[in-house]
Amino acid sequence: MVRHSHNFGILVGNQSELLWQFLGLIATMDLLAVWADRQPIRIDRLRRRSPTPPARYPPVQHVAETSAITYRSFRNSDPPALVALWHDCELGRGAASGFSYDALEFLNFSQRYFDPNGFIVAVEEGSDDIVGFVHAGFGPNEDFSALTKERGAICAIMVRPQFRGLGVGRELLSRAEAYLRDNGATELIAGPAPPFDPFYIGLYGGSRPTGFLESDPDAEPFLTKLGYEPAERYFVLQRDIVNTRDPLNFRLVNVRRKMKLSIAAGSPRSDWWWMTRYGRLETLRFLLEPKSGGESVASVTVIGLDLYLQKWHQRVVGLIDLNVNEDSRRKGYAQTLLTELCKRLRDEMVTLVEAHVSESNTAALKVFEYSGFEKIDTGVVYRKQAE
């Protein structure tokens, strides 16, 4: 059974407090307060700490090509070995580290649409050690109310370093592709990205999965050799909110005179696809509202990146779903929202803020650039026609 101990509660009202427990992001802090429109947010200490990750396998310089590998689907007893494999692969900056198997359970295997047949592991005969795995899944239909199986996604593929070059990765990918095709996929993508990102939210990519990151350089040559082509790129943007100055110009000053930052409970979307993944994390929304009253003109959703604390050694939050009302665009509202949000997070001792933006979304890229964000990585989505 998976314990949903990551959740944090939110209460909203003129006489009620906003309680925000950031998924363990600030596990070393007893109590912090951030002020937004005079309403306090309390961040409590994480009650559950992840146990130490399983010990790594002893280093092996070479594995004989005659090593027999068998393949099978996921079993309920696999998660501890899968976490050990994840950490042994020593992935790049965009992969979480230091977590235990309950994170995999909570974020992936407990999803109602998780199919054990789409999670294939490679096992060394004799030792029964898991030496690799591939995870394939599907995205949502047009109204985000259910899965569609017309397009399949390779969400993750890993092989223990000692077993690379023996064809294990190729065989795993081939079996995953067969699973997707057998379920009706006519197009295959490698590297989960919105909206085809059913798994690994909070574990790979940072703020959200957006393809396989260039900071994991083995992905590109492996996939292109097997017929995949780069189809879409996402820029990973970060801002150090401690050591950089907030942008300031006359336009922003005028907007700040008329607008205020506020906090809202609930999700920006109520569709099944959003709720089944981000909804379980009970994310928090920040809005830019007129001081004179009325509906908000811009909003952004904030999520905690607690599983990256050990790797990044910083308190980091991710931004998703930045939105500006269509009739309020190009008026400086998005930049004002990001600037004011970063100020509030700085008061809370958050040190780094991250967002992902599609390379084709030039307007959003400019907003983040003007708000002090810099590109630090790139996610690539690869595509292949199902045969």
CSV table of N, CA, C and O in Angstrom, one decimal, residues 206-264:
chain,number,residue,atom,x,y,z
A,206,GLY,N,13.0,17.6,-13.7
A,206,GLY,CA,12.9,18.7,-12.8
A,206,GLY,C,11.4,19.1,-12.7
A,206,GLY,O,10.6,18.4,-12.2
A,207,SER,N,11.1,20.3,-13.1
A,207,SER,CA,9.7,20.8,-13.0
A,207,SER,C,8.7,19.9,-13.6
A,207,SER,O,7.6,19.7,-13.1
A,208,ARG,N,9.1,19.3,-14.8
A,208,ARG,CA,8.2,18.3,-15.4
A,208,ARG,C,9.0,17.6,-16.5
A,208,ARG,O,10.0,18.1,-16.9
A,209,PRO,N,8.6,16.4,-16.8
A,209,PRO,CA,9.3,15.7,-17.9
A,209,PRO,C,9.1,16.4,-19.2
A,209,PRO,O,8.0,16.7,-19.6
A,210,THR,N,10.2,16.7,-19.9
A,210,THR,CA,10.1,17.3,-21.2
A,210,THR,C,11.2,16.6,-22.1
A,210,THR,O,12.2,17.2,-22.5
A,211,GLY,N,11.0,15.4,-22.4
A,211,GLY,CA,11.9,14.6,-23.3
A,211,GLY,C,13.1,14.1,-22.5
A,211,GLY,O,13.1,14.2,-21.3
A,212,PHE,N,14.1,13.6,-23.2
A,212,PHE,CA,15.3,13.1,-22.6
A,212,PHE,C,16.3,14.3,-22.6
A,212,PHE,O,16.5,14.9,-23.7
A,213,LEU,N,16.9,14.6,-21.5
A,213,LEU,CA,17.8,15.8,-21.4
A,213,LEU,C,19.1,15.6,-22.1
A,213,LEU,O,19.7,14.5,-22.1
A,214,GLU,N,19.6,16.7,-22.6
A,214,GLU,CA,21.0,16.7,-23.2
A,214,GLU,C,22.1,16.4,-22.2
A,214,GLU,O,23.2,16.0,-22.6
A,215,SER,N,21.8,16.7,-20.9
A,215,SER,CA,22.7,16.4,-19.9
A,215,SER,C,22.9,14.9,-19.6
A,215,SER,O,23.7,14.5,-18.9
A,216,ASP,N,22.0,14.1,-20.3
A,216,ASP,CA,22.2,12.6,-20.4
A,216,ASP,C,22.6,12.3,-21.8
A,216,ASP,O,21.8,12.0,-22.6
A,217,PRO,N,23.9,12.5,-22.1
A,217,PRO,CA,24.3,12.4,-23.5
A,217,PRO,C,24.2,11.1,-24.2
A,217,PRO,O,24.3,11.0,-25.5
A,218,ASP,N,24.0,10.0,-23.5
A,218,ASP,CA,23.9,8.7,-24.1
A,218,ASP,C,22.5,8.5,-24.8
A,218,ASP,O,22.4,7.6,-25.7
A,219,ALA,N,21.5,9.3,-24.5
A,219,ALA,CA,20.2,9.1,-25.1
A,219,ALA,C,20.2,9.4,-26.6
A,219,ALA,O,19.6,8.6,-27.4
A,220,GLU,N,20.8,10.5,-27.0
A,220,GLU,CA,20.7,10.9,-28.4
A,220,GLU,C,21.3,9.9,-29.4
A,220,GLU,O,20.6,9.4,-30.3
A,221,PRO,N,22.5,9.4,-29.2
A,221,PRO,CA,23.1,8.4,-30.1
A,221,PRO,C,22.4,7.1,-30.1
A,221,PRO,O,22.3,6.4,-31.1
A,222,PHE,N,21.9,6.7,-28.9
A,222,PHE,CA,21.2,5.4,-28.8
A,222,PHE,C,19.9,5.4,-29.6
A,222,PHE,O,19.6,4.5,-30.4
A,223,LEU,N,19.1,6.5,-29.4
A,223,LEU,CA,17.8,6.6,-30.1
A,223,LEU,C,17.9,6.8,-31.6
A,223,LEU,O,17.2,6.2,-32.4
A,224,THR,N,18.8,7.7,-32.0
A,224,THR,CA,18.9,8.0,-33.4
A,224,THR,C,19.4,6.8,-34.2
A,224,THR,O,19.0,6.5,-35.4
A,225,LYS,N,20.3,6.0,-33.6
A,225,LYS,CA,20.8,4.8,-34.2
A,225,LYS,C,19.6,3.8,-34.4
A,225,LYS,O,19.7,2.9,-35.4
A,226,LEU,N,18.6,3.8,-33.6
A,226,LEU,CA,17.5,2.9,-33.7
A,226,LEU,C,16.3,3.5,-34.4
A,226,LEU,O,15.1,3.0,-34.2
A,227,GLY,N,16.5,4.6,-35.2
A,227,GLY,CA,15.4,5.1,-36.0
A,227,GLY,C,14.6,6.2,-35.5
A,227,GLY,O,13.7,6.7,-36.2
A,228,TYR,N,14.9,6.8,-34.4
A,228,TYR,CA,14.2,7.9,-33.8
A,228,TYR,C,14.9,9.2,-34.3
A,228,TYR,O,16.1,9.3,-34.5
A,229,GLU,N,14.0,10.3,-34.5
A,229,GLU,CA,14.5,11.6,-34.9
A,229,GLU,C,14.1,12.6,-33.9
A,229,GLU,O,12.9,12.6,-33.4
A,230,PRO,N,14.9,13.6,-33.6
A,230,PRO,CA,14.5,14.7,-32.8
A,230,PRO,C,13.3,15.4,-33.4
A,230,PRO,O,13.3,15.8,-34.6
A,231,ALA,N,12.2,15.6,-32.6
A,231,ALA,CA,11.0,16.2,-33.1
A,231,ALA,C,10.6,17.5,-32.4
A,231,ALA,O,10.0,18.4,-32.9
A,232,GLU,N,11.0,17.7,-31.1
A,232,GLU,CA,10.7,18.8,-30.3
A,232,GLU,C,11.7,19.1,-29.2
A,232,GLU,O,12.2,18.1,-28.7
A,233,ARG,N,12.0,20.3,-28.9
A,233,ARG,CA,12.9,20.7,-27.9
A,233,ARG,C,12.3,21.6,-26.9
A,233,ARG,O,11.5,22.4,-27.2
A,234,TYR,N,12.7,21.4,-25.6
A,234,TYR,CA,12.2,22.2,-24.5
A,234,TYR,C,13.5,22.8,-23.8
A,234,TYR,O,14.4,22.0,-23.5
A,235,PHE,N,13.4,24.1,-23.5
A,235,PHE,CA,14.5,24.7,-22.8
A,235,PHE,C,14.2,24.6,-21.3
A,235,PHE,O,13.1,24.9,-20.8
A,236,VAL,N,15.2,24.1,-20.5
A,236,VAL,CA,15.1,24.1,-19.1
A,236,VAL,C,15.7,25.4,-18.6
A,236,VAL,O,16.9,25.7,-18.8
A,237,LEU,N,14.9,26.2,-17.9
A,237,LEU,CA,15.3,27.6,-17.5
A,237,LEU,C,15.3,27.6,-15.9
A,237,LEU,O,14.4,27.0,-15.3
A,238,GLN,N,16.3,28.2,-15.4
A,238,GLN,CA,16.4,28.4,-14.0
A,238,GLN,C,16.8,29.8,-13.6
A,238,GLN,O,17.5,30.5,-14.4
A,239,ARG,N,16.4,30.2,-12.4
A,239,ARG,CA,16.8,31.5,-11.9
A,239,ARG,C,17.3,31.4,-10.5
A,239,ARG,O,16.6,30.8,-9.6
A,240,ASP,N,18.5,31.8,-10.2
A,240,ASP,CA,19.0,31.9,-8.9
A,240,ASP,C,18.4,33.1,-8.2
A,240,ASP,O,18.8,34.3,-8.6
A,241,ILE,N,17.5,33.0,-7.3
A,241,ILE,CA,16.8,34.1,-6.8
A,241,ILE,C,17.5,34.7,-5.6
A,241,ILE,O,17.0,35.7,-5.0
A,242,VAL,N,18.6,34.2,-5.2
A,242,VAL,CA,19.4,34.7,-4.1
A,242,VAL,C,20.4,35.7,-4.6
A,242,VAL,O,20.7,36.8,-4.0
A,243,ASN,N,21.1,35.3,-5.7
A,243,ASN,CA,22.3,36.0,-6.1
A,243,ASN,C,22.0,36.9,-7.4
A,243,ASN,O,23.0,37.4,-8.0
A,244,THR,N,20.8,37.0,-7.8
A,244,THR,CA,20.5,37.9,-8.9
A,244,THR,C,19.5,38.9,-8.5
A,244,THR,O,18.7,38.7,-7.6
A,245,ARG,N,19.5,40.1,-9.1
A,245,ARG,CA,18.6,41.2,-8.8
A,245,ARG,C,17.3,41.0,-9.6
A,245,ARG,O,17.2,40.4,-10.7
A,246,ASP,N,16.2,41.5,-8.9
A,246,ASP,CA,14.9,41.4,-9.6
A,246,ASP,C,14.9,42.4,-10.7
A,246,ASP,O,15.4,43.6,-10.6
A,247,PRO,N,14.3,42.1,-11.9
A,247,PRO,CA,14.2,43.0,-13.0
A,247,PRO,C,13.3,44.2,-12.5
A,247,PRO,O,12.4,44.1,-11.8
A,248,LEU,N,13.7,45.4,-13.0
A,248,LEU,CA,12.9,46.6,-12.7
A,248,LEU,C,12.9,47.5,-13.9
A,248,LEU,O,13.9,47.8,-14.4
A,249,ASN,N,11.7,47.9,-14.2
A,249,ASN,CA,11.5,48.9,-15.3
A,249,ASN,C,10.2,49.6,-15.0
A,249,ASN,O,9.4,49.3,-14.2
A,250,PHE,N,10.0,50.7,-15.7
A,250,PHE,CA,8.9,51.6,-15.5
A,250,PHE,C,7.6,50.9,-15.7
A,250,PHE,O,6.6,51.1,-15.0
A,251,ARG,N,7.5,50.0,-16.7
A,251,ARG,CA,6.3,49.2,-17.0
A,251,ARG,C,5.9,48.3,-15.8
A,251,ARG,O,4.7,48.3,-15.4
A,252,LEU,N,6.9,47.7,-15.2
A,252,LEU,CA,6.6,46.8,-14.1
A,252,LEU,C,6.1,47.6,-12.9
A,252,LEU,O,5.2,47.2,-12.1
A,253,VAL,N,6.7,48.8,-12.7
A,253,VAL,CA,6.3,49.6,-11.6
A,253,VAL,C,4.8,50.0,-11.7
A,253,VAL,O,4.1,49.9,-10.7
A,254,ASN,N,4.4,50.3,-12.9
A,254,ASN,CA,3.0,50.7,-13.1
A,254,ASN,C,2.1,49.5,-12.9
A,254,ASN,O,1.0,49.7,-12.3
A,255,VAL,N,2.5,48.3,-13.3
A,255,VAL,CA,1.7,47.2,-13.1
A,255,VAL,C,1.6,46.8,-11.6
A,255,VAL,O,0.5,46.5,-11.1
A,256,ARG,N,2.6,47.0,-10.9
A,256,ARG,CA,2.6,46.6,-9.4
A,256,ARG,C,1.7,47.6,-8.7
A,256,ARG,O,1.2,47.2,-7.6
A,257,ARG,N,1.6,48.8,-9.1
A,257,ARG,CA,0.7,49.8,-8.5
A,257,ARG,C,-0.8,49.3,-8.6
A,257,ARG,O,-1.6,49.7,-7.7
A,258,LYS,N,-1.1,48.6,-9.6
A,258,LYS,CA,-2.5,48.2,-9.9
A,258,LYS,C,-2.8,46.8,-9.5
A,258,LYS,O,-4.0,46.4,-9.3
A,259,MET,N,-1.8,45.9,-9.3
A,259,MET,CA,-2.0,44.5,-9.1
A,259,MET,C,-1.4,44.0,-7.8
A,259,MET,O,-0.5,44.7,-7.2
A,260,LYS,N,-1.9,42.9,-7.3
A,260,LYS,CA,-1.4,42.3,-6.1
A,260,LYS,C,-1.2,40.8,-6.4
A,260,LYS,O,-1.9,40.2,-7.2
A,261,LEU,N,-0.3,40.2,-5.6
A,261,LEU,CA,-0.1,38.7,-5.6
A,261,LEU,C,-1.0,38.1,-4.6
A,261,LEU,O,-1.0,38.5,-3.5
A,262,SER,N,-1.6,37.0,-5.0
A,262,SER,CA,-2.5,36.3,-4.1
A,262,SER,C,-2.3,34.8,-4.3
A,262,SER,O,-1.6,34.4,-5.3
A,263,ILE,N,-2.8,34.0,-3.4
A,263,ILE,CA,-2.7,32.6,-3.4
A,263,ILE,C,-4.0,31.9,-3.5
A,263,ILE,O,-5.0,32.4,-2.8
A,264,ALA,N,-4.1,30.8,-4.2
A,264,ALA,CA,-5.4,30.1,-4.4
A,264,ALA,C,-5.2,28.6,-4.2
A,264,ALA,O,-4.1,28.1,-4.6
